[in-house]
PDB file of C-alpha atoms in Angstrom:
ATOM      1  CA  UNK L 680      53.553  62.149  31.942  1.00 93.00           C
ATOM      2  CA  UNK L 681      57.009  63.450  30.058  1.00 95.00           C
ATOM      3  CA  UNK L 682      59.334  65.566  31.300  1.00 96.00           C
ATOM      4  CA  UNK L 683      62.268  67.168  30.083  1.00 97.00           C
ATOM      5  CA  UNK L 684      65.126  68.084  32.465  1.00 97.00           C
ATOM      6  CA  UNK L 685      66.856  71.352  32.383  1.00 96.00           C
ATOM      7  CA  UNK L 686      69.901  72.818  34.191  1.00 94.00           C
ATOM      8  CA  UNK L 687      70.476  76.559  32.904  1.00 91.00           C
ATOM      9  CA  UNK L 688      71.970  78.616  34.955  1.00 88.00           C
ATOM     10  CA  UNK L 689      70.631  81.945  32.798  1.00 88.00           C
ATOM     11  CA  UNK L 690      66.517  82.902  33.388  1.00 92.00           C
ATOM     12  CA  UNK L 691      66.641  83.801  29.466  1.00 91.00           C
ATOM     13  CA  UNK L 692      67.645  80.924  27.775  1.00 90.00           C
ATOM     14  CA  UNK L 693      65.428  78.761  30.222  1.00 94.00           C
ATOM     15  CA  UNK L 694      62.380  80.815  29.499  1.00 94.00           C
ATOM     16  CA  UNK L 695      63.098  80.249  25.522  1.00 93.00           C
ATOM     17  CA  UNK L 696      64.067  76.608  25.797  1.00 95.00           C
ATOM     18  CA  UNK L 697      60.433  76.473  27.637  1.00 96.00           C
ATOM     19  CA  UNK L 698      58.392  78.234  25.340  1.00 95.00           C
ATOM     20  CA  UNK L 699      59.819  76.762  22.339  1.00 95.00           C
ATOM     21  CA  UNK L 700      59.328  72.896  24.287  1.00 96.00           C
ATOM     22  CA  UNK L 701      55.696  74.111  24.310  1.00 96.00           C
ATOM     23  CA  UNK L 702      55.349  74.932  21.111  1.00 95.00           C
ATOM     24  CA  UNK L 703      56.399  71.772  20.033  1.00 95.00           C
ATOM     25  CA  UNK L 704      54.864  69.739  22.475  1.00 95.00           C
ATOM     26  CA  UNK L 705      52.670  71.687  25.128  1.00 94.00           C
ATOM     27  CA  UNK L 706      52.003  67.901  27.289  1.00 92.00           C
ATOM     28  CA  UNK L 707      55.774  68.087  27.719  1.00 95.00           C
ATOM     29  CA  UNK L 708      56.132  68.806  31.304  1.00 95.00           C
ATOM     30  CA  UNK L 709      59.926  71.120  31.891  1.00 96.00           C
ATOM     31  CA  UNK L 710      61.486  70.862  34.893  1.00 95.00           C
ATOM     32  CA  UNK L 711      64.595  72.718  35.816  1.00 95.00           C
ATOM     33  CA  UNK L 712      67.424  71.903  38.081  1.00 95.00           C
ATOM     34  CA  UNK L 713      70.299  72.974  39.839  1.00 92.00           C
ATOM     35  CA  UNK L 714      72.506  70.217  39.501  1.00 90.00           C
ATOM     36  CA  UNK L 715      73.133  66.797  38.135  1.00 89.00           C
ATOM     37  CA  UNK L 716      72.614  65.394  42.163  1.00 91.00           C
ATOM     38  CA  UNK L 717      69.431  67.136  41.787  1.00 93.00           C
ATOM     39  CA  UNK L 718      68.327  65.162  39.007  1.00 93.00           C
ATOM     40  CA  UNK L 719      69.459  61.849  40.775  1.00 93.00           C
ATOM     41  CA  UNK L 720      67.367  62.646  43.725  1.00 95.00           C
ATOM     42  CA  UNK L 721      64.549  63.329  41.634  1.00 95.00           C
ATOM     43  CA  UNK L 722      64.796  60.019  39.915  1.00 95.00           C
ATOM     44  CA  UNK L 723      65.352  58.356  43.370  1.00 95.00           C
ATOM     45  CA  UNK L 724      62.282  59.808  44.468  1.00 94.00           C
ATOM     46  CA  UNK L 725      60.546  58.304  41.462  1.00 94.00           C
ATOM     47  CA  UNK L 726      61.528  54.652  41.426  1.00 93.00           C
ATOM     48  CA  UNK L 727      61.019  54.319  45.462  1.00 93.00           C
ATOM     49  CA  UNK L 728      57.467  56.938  45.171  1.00 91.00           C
ATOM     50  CA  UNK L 729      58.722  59.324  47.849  1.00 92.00           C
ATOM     51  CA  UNK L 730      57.981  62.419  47.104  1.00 92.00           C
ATOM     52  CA  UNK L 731      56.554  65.283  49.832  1.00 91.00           C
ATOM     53  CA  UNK L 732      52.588  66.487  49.205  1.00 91.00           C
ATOM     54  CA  UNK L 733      54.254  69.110  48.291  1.00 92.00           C
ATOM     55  CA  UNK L 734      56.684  68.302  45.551  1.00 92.00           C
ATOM     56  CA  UNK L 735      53.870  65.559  44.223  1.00 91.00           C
ATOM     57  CA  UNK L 736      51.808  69.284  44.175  1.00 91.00           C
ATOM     58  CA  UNK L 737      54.976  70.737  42.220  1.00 90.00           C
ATOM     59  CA  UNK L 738      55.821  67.928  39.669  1.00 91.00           C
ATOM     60  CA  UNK L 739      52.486  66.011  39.578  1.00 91.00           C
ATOM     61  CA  UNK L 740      49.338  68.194  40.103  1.00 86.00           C
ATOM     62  CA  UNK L 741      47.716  65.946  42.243  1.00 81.00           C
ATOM     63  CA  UNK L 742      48.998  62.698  42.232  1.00 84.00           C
ATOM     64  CA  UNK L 743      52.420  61.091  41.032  1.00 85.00           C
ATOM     65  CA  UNK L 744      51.256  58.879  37.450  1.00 89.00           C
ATOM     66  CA  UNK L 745      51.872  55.298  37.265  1.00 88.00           C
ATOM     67  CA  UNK L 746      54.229  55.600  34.009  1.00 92.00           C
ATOM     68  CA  UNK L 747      56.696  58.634  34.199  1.00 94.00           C
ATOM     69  CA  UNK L 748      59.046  59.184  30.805  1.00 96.00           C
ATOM     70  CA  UNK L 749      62.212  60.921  30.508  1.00 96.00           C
ATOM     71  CA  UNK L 750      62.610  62.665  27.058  1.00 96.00           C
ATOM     72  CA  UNK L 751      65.469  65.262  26.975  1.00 97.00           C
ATOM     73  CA  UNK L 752      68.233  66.437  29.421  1.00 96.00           C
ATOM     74  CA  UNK L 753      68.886  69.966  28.595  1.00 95.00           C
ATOM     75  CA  UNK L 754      72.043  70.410  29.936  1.00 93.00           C
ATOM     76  CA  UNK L 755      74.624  73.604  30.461  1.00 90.00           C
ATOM     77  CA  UNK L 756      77.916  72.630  29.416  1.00 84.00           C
ATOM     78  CA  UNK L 757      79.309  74.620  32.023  1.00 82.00           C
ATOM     79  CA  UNK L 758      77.410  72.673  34.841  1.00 81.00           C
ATOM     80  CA  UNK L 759      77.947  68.908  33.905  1.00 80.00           C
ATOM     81  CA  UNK L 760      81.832  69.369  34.971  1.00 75.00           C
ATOM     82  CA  UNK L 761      83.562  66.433  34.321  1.00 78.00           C
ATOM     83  CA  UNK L 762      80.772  64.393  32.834  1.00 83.00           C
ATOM     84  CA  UNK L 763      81.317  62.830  29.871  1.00 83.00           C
ATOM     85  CA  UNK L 764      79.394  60.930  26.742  1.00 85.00           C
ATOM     86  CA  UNK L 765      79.920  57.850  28.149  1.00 89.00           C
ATOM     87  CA  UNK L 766      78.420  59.218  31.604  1.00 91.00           C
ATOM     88  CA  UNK L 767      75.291  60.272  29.404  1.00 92.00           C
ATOM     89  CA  UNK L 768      75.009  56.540  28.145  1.00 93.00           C
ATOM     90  CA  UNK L 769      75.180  54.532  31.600  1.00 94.00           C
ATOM     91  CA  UNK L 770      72.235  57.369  32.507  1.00 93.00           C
ATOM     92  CA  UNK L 771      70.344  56.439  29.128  1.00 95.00           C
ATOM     93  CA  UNK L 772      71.102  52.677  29.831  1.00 95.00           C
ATOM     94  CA  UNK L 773      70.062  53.105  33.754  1.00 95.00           C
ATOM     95  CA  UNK L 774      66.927  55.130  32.516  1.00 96.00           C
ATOM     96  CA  UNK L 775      65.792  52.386  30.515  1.00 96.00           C
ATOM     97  CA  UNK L 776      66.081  49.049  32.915  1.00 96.00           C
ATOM     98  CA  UNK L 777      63.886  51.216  35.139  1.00 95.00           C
ATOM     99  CA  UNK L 778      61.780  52.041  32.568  1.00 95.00           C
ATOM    100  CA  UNK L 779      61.985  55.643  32.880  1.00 96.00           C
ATOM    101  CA  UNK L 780      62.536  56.525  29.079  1.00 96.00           C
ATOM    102  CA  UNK L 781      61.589  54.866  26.096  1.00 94.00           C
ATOM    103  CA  UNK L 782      63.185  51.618  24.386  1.00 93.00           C
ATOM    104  CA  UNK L 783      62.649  52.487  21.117  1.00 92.00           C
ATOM    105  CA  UNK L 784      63.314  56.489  21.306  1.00 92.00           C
ATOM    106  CA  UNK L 785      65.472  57.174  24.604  1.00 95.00           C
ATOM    107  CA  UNK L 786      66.127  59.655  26.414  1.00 95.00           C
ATOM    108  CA  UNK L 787      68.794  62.735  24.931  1.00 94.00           C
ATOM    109  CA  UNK L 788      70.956  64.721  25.935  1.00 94.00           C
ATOM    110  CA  UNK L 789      71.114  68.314  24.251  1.00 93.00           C
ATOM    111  CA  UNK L 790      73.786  70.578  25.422  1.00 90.00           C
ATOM    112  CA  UNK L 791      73.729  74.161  25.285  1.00 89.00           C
ATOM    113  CA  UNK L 792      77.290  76.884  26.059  1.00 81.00           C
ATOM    114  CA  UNK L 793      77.806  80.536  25.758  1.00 76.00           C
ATOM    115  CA  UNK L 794      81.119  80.770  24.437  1.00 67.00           C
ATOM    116  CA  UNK L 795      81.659  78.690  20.935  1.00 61.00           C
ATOM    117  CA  UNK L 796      85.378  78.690  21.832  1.00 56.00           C
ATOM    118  CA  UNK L 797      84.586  77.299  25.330  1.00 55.00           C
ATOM    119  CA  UNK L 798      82.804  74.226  23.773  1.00 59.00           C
ATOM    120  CA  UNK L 799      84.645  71.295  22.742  1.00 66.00           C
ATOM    121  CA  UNK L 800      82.362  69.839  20.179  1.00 68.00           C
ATOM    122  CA  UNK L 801      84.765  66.800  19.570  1.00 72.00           C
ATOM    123  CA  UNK L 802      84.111  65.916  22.776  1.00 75.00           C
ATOM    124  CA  UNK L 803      80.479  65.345  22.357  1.00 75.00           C
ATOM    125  CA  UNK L 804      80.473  63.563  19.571  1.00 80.00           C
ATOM    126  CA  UNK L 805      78.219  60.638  20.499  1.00 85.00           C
ATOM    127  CA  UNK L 806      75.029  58.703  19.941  1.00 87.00           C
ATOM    128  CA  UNK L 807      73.476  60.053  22.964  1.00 90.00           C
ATOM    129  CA  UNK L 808      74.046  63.465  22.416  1.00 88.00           C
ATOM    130  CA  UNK L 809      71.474  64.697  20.068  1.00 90.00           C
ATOM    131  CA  UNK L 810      73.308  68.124  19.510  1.00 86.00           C
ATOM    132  CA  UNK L 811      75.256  70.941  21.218  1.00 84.00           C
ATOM    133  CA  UNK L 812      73.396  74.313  20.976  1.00 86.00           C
ATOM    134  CA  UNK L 813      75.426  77.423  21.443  1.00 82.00           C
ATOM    135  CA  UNK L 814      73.772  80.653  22.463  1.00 79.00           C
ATOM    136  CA  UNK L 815      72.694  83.131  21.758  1.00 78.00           C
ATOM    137  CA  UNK L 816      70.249  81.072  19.344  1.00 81.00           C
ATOM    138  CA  UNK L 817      67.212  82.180  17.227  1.00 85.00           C
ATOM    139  CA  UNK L 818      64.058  80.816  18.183  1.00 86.00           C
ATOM    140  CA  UNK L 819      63.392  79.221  14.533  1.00 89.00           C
ATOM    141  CA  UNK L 820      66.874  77.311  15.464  1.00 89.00           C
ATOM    142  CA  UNK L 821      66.184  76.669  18.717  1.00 90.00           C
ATOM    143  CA  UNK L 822      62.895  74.816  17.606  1.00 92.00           C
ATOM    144  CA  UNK L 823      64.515  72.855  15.156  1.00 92.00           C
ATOM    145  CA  UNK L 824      67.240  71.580  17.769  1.00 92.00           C
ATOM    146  CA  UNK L 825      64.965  70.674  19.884  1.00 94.00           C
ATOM    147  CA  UNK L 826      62.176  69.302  17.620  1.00 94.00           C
ATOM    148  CA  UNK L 827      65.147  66.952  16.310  1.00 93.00           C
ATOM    149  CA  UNK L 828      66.366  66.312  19.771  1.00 93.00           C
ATOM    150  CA  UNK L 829      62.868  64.936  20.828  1.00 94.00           C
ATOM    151  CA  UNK L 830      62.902  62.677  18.003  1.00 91.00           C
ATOM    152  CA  UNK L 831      65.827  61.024  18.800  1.00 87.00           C
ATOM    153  CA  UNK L 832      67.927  62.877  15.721  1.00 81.00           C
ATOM    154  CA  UNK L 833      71.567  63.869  16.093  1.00 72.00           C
ATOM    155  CA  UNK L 834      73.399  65.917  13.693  1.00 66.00           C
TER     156      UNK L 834
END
């Protein structure tokens, strides 16, 4: 099963990163979060198989699968704080020891922001970081970014 992560604070934009992910890929599983911390306790959950009935209900269906991958982190620039692009590459590194993402193509991180004068694109500038997205975006865009994103493309 492959998931992509998602912390968006706005319904809108997470409802069009959504339906554009399933247009691309519609086996691509989106799950959205509140927080970085969430995210850790998800993958937590994971590598020591803890999860509720309930949440293996949520994620799953109806049981948790034996290989889990981690394709994109679609992340809010606004709610990473202080993270930075060498924060995104321990996670990549971490994520692939525990086998969680793939070797060959793993796991991105695409970043979106409001404001283009809020986001310090410099600052991104890394392997890891397959782009920075700034919205409002077109959906023929958006599809693009992400299709890229997936693939392990940066700009």
């Amino acid at each position: 099963m492959q998931f992509v992560f998602i912390i968006q604070s706005s319904d809108q934009i997470y409802a069009d990163l959504v339906k554009s992910l399933a247009t691309i890929d519609p086996k691509l599983k989106c799950l959205r979060f509140k927080s970085t911390a969430d995210i850790s306790d998800w993958i937590k959950k994971v590598l020591s198989k803890s999860f509720s009935e309930e949440e293996i209900e949520l994620y799953f269906g109806e049981e948790q699968p034996d290989e889990i991958i981690i394709r994109l982190f679609i992340l809010d620039v606004e709610s990473i704080g202080k993270m930075t692009p060498s924060t995104f590459e321990k996670m990549q590194g971490l994520l692939v020891q525990t086998r969680l993402t793939d070797e060959e193509n793993p796991v991105g991180f695409l970043l979106t922001g409001t404001h283009p004068i809020d986001v310090n694109l410099r600052k991104y500038i890394h392997p890891c970081v397959r782009n920075v997205v700034v919205t409002p975006f077109d959906k023929m865009t958006l599809s693009a970014f992400l299709k890229a994103a997936l693939d392990g493309n940066q700009p």
